[in-house]
Short mmCIF file of C-alpha atoms in Angstrom, two decimals:
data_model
loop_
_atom_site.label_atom_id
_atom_site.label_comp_id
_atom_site.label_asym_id
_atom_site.label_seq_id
_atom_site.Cartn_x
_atom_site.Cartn_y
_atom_site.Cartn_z
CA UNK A 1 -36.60 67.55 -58.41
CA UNK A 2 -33.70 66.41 -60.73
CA UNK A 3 -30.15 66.97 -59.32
CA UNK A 4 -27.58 67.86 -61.62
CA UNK A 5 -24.77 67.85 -59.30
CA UNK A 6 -25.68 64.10 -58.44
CA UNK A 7 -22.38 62.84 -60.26
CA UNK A 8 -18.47 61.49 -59.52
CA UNK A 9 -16.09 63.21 -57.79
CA UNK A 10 -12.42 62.67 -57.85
CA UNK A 11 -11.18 62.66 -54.54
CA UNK A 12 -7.99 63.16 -52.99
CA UNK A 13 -6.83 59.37 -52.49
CA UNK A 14 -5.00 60.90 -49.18
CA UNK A 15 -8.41 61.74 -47.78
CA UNK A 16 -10.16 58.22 -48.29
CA UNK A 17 -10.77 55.85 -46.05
CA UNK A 18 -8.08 53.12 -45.28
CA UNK A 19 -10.10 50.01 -45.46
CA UNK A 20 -12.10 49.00 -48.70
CA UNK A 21 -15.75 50.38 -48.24
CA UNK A 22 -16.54 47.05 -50.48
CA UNK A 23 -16.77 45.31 -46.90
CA UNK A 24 -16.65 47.16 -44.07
CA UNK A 25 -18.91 46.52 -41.90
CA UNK A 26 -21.68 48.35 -40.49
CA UNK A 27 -25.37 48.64 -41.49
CA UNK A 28 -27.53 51.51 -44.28
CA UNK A 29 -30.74 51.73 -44.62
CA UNK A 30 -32.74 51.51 -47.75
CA UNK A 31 -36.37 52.27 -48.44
CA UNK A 32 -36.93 50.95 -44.89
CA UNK A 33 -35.20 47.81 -45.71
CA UNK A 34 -31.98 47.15 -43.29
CA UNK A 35 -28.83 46.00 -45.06
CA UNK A 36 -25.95 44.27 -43.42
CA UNK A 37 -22.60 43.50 -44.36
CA UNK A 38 -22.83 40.29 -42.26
CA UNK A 39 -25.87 38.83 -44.59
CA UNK A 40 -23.06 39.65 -47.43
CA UNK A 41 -20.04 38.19 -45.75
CA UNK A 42 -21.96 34.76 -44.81
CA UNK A 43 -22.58 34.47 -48.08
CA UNK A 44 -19.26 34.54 -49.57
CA UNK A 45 -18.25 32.95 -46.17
CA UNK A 46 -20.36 30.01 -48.09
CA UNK A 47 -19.09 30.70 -51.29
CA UNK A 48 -15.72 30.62 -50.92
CA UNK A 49 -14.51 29.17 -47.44
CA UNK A 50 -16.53 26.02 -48.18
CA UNK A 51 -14.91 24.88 -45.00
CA UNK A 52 -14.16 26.56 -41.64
CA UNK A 53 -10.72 28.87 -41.57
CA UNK A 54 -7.12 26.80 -41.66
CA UNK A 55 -6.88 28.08 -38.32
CA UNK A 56 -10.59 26.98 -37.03
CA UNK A 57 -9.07 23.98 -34.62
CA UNK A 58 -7.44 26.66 -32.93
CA UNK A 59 -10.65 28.00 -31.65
CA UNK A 60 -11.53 26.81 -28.00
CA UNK A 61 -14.64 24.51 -27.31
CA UNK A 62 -16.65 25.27 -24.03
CA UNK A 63 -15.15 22.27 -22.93
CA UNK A 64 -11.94 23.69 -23.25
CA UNK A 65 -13.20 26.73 -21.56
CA UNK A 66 -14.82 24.81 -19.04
CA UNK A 67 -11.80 22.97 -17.56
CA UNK A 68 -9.30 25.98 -17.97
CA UNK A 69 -11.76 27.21 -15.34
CA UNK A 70 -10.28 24.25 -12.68
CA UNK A 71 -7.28 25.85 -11.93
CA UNK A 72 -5.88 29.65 -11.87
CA UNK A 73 -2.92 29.21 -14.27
CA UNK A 74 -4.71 27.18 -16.65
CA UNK A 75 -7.20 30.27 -16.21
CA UNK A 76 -4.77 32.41 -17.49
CA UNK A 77 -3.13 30.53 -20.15
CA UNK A 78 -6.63 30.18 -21.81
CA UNK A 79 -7.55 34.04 -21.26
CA UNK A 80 -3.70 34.70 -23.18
CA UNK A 81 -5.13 32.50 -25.60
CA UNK A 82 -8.20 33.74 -26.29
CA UNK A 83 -7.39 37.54 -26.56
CA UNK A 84 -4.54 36.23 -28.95
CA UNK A 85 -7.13 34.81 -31.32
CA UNK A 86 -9.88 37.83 -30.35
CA UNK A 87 -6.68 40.73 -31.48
CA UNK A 88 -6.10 37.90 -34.39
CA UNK A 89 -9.60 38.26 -35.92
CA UNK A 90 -9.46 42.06 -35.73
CA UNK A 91 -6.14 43.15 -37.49
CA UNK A 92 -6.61 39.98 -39.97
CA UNK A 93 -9.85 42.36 -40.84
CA UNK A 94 -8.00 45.12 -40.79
CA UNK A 95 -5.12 43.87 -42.97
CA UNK A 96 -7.13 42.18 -45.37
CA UNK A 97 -9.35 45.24 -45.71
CA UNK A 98 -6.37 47.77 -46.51
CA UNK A 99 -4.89 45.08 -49.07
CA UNK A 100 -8.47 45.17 -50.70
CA UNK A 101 -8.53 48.88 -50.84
CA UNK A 102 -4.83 48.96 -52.05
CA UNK A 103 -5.29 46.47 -54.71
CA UNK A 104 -8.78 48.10 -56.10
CA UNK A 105 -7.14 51.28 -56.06
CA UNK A 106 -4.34 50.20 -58.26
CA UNK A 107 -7.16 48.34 -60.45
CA UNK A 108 -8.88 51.31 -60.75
CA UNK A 109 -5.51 53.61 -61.84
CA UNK A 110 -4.70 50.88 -64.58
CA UNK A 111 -8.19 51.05 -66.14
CA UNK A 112 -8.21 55.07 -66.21
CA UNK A 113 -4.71 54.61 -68.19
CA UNK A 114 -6.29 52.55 -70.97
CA UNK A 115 -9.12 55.00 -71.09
CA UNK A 116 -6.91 57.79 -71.69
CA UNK A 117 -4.88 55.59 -74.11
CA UNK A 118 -7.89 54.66 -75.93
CA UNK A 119 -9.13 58.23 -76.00
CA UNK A 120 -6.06 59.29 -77.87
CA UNK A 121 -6.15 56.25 -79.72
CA UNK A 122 -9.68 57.40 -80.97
CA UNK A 123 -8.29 61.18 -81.59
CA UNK A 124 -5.25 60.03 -83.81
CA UNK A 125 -7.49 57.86 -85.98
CA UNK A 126 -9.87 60.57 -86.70
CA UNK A 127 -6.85 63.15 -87.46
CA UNK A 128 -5.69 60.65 -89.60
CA UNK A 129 -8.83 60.22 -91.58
CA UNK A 130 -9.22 63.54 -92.05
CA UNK A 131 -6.19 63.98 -93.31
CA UNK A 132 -6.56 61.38 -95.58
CA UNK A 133 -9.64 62.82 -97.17
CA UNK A 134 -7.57 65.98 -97.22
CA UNK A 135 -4.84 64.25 -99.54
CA UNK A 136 -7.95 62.62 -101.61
CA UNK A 137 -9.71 65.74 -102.33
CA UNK A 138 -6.56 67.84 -103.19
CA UNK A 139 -5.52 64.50 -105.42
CA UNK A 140 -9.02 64.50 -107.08
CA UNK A 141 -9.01 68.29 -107.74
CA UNK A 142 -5.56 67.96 -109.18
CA UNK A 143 -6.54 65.18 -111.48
CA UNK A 144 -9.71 67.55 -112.60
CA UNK A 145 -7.20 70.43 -113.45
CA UNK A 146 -4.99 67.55 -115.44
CA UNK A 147 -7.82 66.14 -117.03
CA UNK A 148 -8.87 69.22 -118.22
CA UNK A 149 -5.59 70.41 -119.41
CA UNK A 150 -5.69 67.12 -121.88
CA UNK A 151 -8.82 66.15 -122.61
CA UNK A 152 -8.06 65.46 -126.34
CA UNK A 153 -6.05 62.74 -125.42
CA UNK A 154 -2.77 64.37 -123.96
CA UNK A 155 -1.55 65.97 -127.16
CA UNK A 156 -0.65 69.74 -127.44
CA UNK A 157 -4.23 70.20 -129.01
CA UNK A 158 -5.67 72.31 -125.85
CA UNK A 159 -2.53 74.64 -125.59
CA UNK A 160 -2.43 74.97 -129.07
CA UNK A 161 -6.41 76.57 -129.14
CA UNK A 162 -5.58 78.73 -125.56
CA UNK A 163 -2.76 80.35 -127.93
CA UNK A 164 -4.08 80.32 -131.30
CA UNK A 165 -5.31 83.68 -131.48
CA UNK A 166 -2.90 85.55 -129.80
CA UNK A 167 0.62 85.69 -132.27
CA UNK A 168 -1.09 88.80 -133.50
CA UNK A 169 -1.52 90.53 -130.52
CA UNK A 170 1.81 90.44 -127.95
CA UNK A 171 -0.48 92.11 -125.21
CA UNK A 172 -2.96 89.54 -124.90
CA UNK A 173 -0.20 86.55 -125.55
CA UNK A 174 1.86 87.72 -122.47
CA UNK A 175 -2.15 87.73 -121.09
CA UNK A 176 -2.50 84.02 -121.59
CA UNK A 177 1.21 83.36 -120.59
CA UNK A 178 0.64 84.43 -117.27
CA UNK A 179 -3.00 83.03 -117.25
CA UNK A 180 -1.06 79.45 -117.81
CA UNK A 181 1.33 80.75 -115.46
CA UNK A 182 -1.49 80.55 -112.75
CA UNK A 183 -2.92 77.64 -113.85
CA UNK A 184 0.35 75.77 -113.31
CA UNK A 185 1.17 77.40 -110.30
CA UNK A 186 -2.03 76.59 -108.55
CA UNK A 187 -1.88 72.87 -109.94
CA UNK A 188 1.38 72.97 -108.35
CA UNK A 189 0.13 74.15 -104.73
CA UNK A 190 -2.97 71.82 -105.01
CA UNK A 191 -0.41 68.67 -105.73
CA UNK A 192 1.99 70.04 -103.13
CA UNK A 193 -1.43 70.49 -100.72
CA UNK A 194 -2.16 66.68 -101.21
CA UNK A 195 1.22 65.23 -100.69
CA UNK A 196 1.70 67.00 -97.03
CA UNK A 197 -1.36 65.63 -96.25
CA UNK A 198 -0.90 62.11 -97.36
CA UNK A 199 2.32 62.10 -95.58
CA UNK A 200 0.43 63.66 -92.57
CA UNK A 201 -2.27 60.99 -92.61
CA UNK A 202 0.95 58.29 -93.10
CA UNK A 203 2.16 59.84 -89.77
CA UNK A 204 -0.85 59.90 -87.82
CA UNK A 205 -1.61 56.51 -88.42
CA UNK A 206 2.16 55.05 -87.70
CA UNK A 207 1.42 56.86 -84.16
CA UNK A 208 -2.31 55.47 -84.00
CA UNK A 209 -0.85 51.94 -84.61
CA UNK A 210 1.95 52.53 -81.61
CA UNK A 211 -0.98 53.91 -79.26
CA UNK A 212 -3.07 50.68 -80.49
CA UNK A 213 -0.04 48.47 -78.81
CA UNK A 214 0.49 50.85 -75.77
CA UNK A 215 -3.38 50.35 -75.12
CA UNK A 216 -3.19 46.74 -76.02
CA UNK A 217 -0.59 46.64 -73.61
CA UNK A 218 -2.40 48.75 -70.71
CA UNK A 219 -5.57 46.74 -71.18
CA UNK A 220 -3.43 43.26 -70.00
CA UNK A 221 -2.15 45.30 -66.81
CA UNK A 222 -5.12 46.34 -65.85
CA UNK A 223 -6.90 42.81 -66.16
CA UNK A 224 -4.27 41.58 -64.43
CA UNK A 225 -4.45 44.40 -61.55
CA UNK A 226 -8.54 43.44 -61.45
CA UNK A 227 -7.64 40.03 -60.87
CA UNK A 228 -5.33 40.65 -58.02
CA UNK A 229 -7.85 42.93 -56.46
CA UNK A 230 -10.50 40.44 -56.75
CA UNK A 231 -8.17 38.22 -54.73
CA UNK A 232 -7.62 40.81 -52.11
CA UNK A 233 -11.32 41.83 -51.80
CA UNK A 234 -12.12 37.87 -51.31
CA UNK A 235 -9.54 37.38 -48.51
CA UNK A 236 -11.06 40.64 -47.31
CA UNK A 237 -14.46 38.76 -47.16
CA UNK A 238 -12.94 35.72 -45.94
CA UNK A 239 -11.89 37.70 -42.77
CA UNK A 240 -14.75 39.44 -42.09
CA UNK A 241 -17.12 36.33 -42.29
CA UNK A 242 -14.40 34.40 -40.33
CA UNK A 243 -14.33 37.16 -37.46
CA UNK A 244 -18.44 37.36 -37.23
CA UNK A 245 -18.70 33.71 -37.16
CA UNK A 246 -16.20 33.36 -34.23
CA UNK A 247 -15.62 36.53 -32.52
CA UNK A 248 -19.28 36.62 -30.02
CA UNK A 249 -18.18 33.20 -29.15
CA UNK A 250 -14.59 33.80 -28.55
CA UNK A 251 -15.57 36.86 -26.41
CA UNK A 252 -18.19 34.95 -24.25
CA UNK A 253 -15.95 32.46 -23.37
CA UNK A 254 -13.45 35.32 -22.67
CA UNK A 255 -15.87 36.43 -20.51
CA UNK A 256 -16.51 33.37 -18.56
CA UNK A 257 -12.90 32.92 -17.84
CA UNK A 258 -12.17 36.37 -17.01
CA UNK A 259 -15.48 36.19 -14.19
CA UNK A 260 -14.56 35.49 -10.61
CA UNK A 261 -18.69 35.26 -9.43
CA UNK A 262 -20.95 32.55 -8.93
CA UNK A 263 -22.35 32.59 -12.84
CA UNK A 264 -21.26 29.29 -14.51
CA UNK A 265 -19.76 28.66 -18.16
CA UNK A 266 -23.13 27.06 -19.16
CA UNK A 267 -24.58 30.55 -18.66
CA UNK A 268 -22.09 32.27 -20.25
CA UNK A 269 -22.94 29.42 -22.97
CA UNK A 270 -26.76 29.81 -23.33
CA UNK A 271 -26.03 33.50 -23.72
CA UNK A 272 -23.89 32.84 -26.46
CA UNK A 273 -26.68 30.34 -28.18
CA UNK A 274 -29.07 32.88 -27.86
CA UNK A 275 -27.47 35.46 -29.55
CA UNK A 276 -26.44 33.48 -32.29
CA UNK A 277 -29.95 32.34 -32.68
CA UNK A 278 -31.48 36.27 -32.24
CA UNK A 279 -28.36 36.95 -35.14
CA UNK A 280 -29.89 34.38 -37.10
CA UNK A 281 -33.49 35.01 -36.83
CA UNK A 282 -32.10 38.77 -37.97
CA UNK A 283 -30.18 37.76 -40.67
CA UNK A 284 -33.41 35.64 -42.27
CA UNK A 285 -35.42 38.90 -41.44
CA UNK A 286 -32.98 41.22 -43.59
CA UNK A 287 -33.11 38.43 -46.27
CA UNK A 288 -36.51 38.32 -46.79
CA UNK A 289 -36.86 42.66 -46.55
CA UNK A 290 -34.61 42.64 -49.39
CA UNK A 291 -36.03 39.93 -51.45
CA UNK A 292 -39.28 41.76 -51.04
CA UNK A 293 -37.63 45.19 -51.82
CA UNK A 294 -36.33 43.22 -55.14
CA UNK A 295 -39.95 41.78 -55.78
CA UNK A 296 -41.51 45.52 -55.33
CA UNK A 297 -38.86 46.89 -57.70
CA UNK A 298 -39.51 44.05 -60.66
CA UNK A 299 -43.56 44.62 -59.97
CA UNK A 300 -42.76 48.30 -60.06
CA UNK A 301 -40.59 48.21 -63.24
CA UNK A 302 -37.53 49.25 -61.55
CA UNK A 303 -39.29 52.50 -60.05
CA UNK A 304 -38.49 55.90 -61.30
CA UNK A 305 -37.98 55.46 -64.97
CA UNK A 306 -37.84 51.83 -64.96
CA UNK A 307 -35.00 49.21 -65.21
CA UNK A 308 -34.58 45.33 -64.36
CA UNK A 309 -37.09 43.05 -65.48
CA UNK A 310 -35.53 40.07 -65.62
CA UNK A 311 -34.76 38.81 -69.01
CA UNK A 312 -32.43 35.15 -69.84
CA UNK A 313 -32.43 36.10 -73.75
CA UNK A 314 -30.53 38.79 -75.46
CA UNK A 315 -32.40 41.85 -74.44
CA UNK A 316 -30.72 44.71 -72.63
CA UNK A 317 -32.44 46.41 -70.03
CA UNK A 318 -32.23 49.69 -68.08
CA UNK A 319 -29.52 49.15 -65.01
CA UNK A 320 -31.20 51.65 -62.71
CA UNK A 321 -34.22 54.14 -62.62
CA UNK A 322 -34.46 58.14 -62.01
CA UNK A 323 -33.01 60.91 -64.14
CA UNK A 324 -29.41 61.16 -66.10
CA UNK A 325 -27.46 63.36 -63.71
CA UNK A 326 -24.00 63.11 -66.09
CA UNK A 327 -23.84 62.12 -69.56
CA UNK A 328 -20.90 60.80 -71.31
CA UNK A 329 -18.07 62.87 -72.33
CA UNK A 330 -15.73 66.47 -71.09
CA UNK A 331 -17.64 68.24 -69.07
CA UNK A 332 -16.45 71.01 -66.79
CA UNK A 333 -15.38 69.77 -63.29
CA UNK A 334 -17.13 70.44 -60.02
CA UNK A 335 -15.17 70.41 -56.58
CA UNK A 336 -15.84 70.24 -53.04
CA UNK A 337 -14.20 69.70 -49.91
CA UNK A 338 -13.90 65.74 -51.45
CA UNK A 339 -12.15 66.75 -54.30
CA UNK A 340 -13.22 67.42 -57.69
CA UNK A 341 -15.02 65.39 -60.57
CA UNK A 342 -13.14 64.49 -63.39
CA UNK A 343 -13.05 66.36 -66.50
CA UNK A 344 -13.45 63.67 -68.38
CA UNK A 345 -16.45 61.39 -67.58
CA UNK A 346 -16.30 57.74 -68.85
CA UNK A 347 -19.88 56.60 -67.74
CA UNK A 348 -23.64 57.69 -67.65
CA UNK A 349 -24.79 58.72 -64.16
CA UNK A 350 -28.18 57.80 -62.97
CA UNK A 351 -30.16 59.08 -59.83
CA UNK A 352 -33.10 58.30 -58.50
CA UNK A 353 -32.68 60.57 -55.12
CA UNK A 354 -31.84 57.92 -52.75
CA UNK A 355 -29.67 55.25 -51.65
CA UNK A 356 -30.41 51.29 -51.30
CA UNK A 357 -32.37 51.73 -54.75
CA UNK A 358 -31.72 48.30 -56.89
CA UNK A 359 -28.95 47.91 -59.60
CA UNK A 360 -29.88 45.49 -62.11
CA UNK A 361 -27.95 43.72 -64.96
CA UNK A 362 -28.16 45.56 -68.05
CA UNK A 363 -27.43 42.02 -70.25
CA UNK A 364 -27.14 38.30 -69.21
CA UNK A 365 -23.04 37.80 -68.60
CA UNK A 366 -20.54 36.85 -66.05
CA UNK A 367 -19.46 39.09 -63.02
CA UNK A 368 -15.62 39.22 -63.44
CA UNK A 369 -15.51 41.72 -60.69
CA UNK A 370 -17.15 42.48 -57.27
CA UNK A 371 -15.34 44.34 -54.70
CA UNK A 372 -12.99 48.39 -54.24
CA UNK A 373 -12.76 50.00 -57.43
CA UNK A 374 -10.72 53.14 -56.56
CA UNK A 375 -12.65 56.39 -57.36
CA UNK A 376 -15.53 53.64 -58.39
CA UNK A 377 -16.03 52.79 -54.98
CA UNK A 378 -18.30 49.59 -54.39
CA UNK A 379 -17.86 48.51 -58.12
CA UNK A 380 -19.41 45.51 -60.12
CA UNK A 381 -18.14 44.73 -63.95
CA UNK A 382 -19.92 41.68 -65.93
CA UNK A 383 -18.34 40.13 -69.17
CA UNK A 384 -21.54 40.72 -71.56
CA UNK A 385 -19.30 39.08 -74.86
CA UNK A 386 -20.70 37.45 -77.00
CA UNK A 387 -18.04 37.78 -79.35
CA UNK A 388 -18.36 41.58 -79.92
CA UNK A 389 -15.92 42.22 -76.20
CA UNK A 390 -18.62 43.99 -74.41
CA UNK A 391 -18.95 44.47 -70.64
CA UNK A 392 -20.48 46.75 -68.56
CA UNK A 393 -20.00 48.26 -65.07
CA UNK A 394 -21.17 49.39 -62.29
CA UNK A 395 -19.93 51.65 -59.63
CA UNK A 396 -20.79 53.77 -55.51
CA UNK A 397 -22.27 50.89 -54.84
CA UNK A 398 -23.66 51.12 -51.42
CA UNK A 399 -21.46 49.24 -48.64
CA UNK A 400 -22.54 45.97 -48.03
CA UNK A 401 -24.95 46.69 -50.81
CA UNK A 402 -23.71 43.53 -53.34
CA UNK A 403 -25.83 40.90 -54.50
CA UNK A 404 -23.75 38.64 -56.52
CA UNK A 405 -20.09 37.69 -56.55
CA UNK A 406 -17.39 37.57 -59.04
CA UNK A 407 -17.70 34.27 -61.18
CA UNK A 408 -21.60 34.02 -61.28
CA UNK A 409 -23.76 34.17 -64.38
CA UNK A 410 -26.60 36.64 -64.44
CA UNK A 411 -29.21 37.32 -66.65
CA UNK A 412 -30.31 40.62 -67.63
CA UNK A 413 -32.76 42.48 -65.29
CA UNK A 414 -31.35 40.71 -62.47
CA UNK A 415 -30.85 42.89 -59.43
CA UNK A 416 -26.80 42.56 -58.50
CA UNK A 417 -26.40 45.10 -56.22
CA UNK A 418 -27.78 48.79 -54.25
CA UNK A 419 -27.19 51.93 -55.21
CA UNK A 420 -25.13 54.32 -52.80
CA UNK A 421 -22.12 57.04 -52.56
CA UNK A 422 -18.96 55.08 -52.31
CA UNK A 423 -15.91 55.99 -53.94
CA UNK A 424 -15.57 59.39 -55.99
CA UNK A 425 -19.07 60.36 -55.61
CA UNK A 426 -21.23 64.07 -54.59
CA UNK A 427 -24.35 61.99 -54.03
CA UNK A 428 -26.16 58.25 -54.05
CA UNK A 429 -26.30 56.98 -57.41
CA UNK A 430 -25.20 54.27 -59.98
CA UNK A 431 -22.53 54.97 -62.23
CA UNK A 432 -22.76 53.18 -65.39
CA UNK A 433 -20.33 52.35 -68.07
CA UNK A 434 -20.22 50.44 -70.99
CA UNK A 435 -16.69 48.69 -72.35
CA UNK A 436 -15.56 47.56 -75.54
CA UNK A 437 -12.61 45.80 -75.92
CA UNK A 438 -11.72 46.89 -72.78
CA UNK A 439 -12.09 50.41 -73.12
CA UNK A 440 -15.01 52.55 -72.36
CA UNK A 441 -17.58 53.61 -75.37
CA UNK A 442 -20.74 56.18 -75.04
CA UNK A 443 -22.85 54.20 -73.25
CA UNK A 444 -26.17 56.48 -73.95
CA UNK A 445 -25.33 55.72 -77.51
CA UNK A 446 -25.21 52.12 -77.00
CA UNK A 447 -27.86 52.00 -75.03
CA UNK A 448 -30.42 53.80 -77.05
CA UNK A 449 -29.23 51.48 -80.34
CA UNK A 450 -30.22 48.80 -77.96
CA UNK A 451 -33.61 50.34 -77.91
CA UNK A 452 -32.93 51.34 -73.62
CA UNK A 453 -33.30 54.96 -73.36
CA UNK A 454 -30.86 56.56 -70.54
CA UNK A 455 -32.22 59.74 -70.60
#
């Protein structure tokens, strides 16, 4: 059954959590299908490290570990060492993560304040239009009254013919005095009707051109403040990937240090082998449940109301199934314990009941942003231009629930990421919006003049 109340919530930012949600760690489920942030973070560990961390050397071999065992203080000095780089790996995490959060949450207030700018934007152009047709219909009625006054050419002709017949009659001349009286007077308030609002519409659009700049001028903040929380949510990556890589290793050979029995380091060593092997036999099992989920939502059409389908031309494409829980627009806020919605709502929200559902790439573009979007949660925005400055976005994505990364090229009906409830959000589903210019348009407009109906 259809759930309204599936939509955003605003929440209060003192009551979310410290670390960006965009990679913690931790695993959901999905359909049945496990998802890790670990098969995530290796992949950007690939992506962007390239090479092991600067620090890397630092890490002990089981060599090391091996003759540190010889002698008690060397014992020691390695065990020091070891929990150094162990408490390293955590608040490195832990730093990068809050940095993440920090810098997605100021993304995120930067692109609600060229929203709002835009929105007035929009408001003063249309009050200036409609003033200007104001000042064109009074001037056109004025200029009917004028024309009408001299249609024999602008000589006294038509005054001469209202008066003709009345020198013999002082009644009905005073009559047609005062009729012309009226006739002036009203020509008079019609002209005086059209100037205010001509000056009005002057006004209104002398402040629409000042909110154009301001927006303008919010739009360049706010790319900038995405680009610097890209940055942070990468070095948030970076850290995570770096600690799973190193940290079972690292607390092994703890381990073998820190044991006074019998057991040798090559134990302690096997152990470690075999768990990296059991974590990499587990990783390829997630991989392949998810490319199968993928495959089963393509063969299925993108499941409850379609989506995805993978298209390379200029086709746009349904970004997730299920129903339209929030359309586009002011709507009346609900609340919660979490906070409340916002009153205005900048996106189309789609739910299909469920988390882990696939996201997919409503036109072939570039992924300018993966990572903490604020109130957005897990967010995902792709640079659709082709000249006409569209983009789209995509936000509660479900943690560890991204499938691309910022800089790669997709093609519409690609699956980028998993549905879920981070962020500002009552329930799992994908919230969708559609930019222009850099400022949000009705995207169940745009969509359905794309032929893709969001309904």
């Amino acid at each position: 059954m259809n759930n309204p109340n599936i939509r955003d919530v605003r929440r209060d930012p003192a009551r979310t959590s410290g670390v960006p949600r965009a990679v913690a760690g931790g695993r959901a489920r999905r359909s049945g299908v496990a998802l890790s942030i670990a098969t995530v973070g290796a992949l950007i560990l690939g992506l962007f490290l390239g090479a092991p961390a600067a620090y890397a050397d630092d890490y002990p071999s089981w060599d090391d570990v091996q003759a540190a065992k010889a002698n008690e203080a060397a014992t020691a000095s390695e065990v020091s060492r070891i929990q150094g780089l162990i408490a390293g790996l955590t608040q490195n995490v832990a730093d990068t993560k809050a940095a993440a959060e920090a810098a997605g949450n100021e993304y995120f207030a930067a692109q609600q304040a060229v929203d709002a700018q835009a929105r007035r934007l929009a408001d003063l152009q249309s009050q200036a239009e409609t003033q200007k047709k104001a000042a064109d219909d009074a001037a056109a009625k004025a200029g009917q009254i004028a024309a009408q006054l001299s249609r024999d050419g602008g000589d006294t002709t038509a005054l001469q013919l209202f008066f003709s017949k009345s020198t013999a009659n002082k009644d009905e001349l005073l009559h047609r005095l005062g009729q012309m009286d009226r006739v002036l007077s009203g020509t008079q308030a019609i002209y005086d009707k059209a100037l205010t609002a001509k000056n009005t519409a002057q006004a209104l659009t002398d402040q629409a051109t000042a909110a154009k700049t301001e927006r303008d001028r919010l739009a360049k903040i706010a790319e900038d403040k995405m680009q610097k929380a890209q940055a942070a949510a990468d070095a948030a990556a970076k850290a995570l990937a770096d600690q799973q890589a190193n940290l079972g290793q690292l607390q092994a050979q703890l381990a073998a240090l820190q044991d006074t029995t019998a057991k040798t380091v090559a134990g302690y060593q096997a152990g470690e082998a075999a768990r990296a092997a059991a974590e990499a036999a587990r990783q390829a099992q997630l991989a392949a449940e998810r490319q199968a989920a993928i495959d089963a939502a393509k063969n299925n059409g993108g499941g409850g109301g379609g989506g995805g389908g993978g298209s390379s031309g200029g086709a746009w494409v349904r970004p997730f199934g299920g129903y339209q829980s929030s359309g586009y627009g002011w709507r009346v806020p609900d609340c919660s314990s979490w906070g409340c919605s916002s009153s205005f709502h900048a996106g189309v929200d789609l739910a299909d009941g469920s988390c882990g559902s696939p996201i997919y790439a409503a036109h072939s573009g570039t992924v300018v942003y993966a990572g903490w979007n604020g109130g957005y949660g897990n967010y995902i925005k792709i640079d659709n231009s082709d000249g006409s400055g569209l983009a789209t976005g995509y936000g509660h994505i479900l943690d560890g629930g991204f499938n691309v990364w910022s800089g790669q090229w997709v093609n519409a009906g690609d699956v980028i990421a998993f549905a879920g409830n981070t962020g500002g959000s009552f329930g799992c589903h994908l919230h969708f919006e559609v930019y222009q210019w850099g400022s949000t348009i009705n995207p169940i407009d745009f969509m359905q003049n794309q032929g893709v109906y969001m309904g």
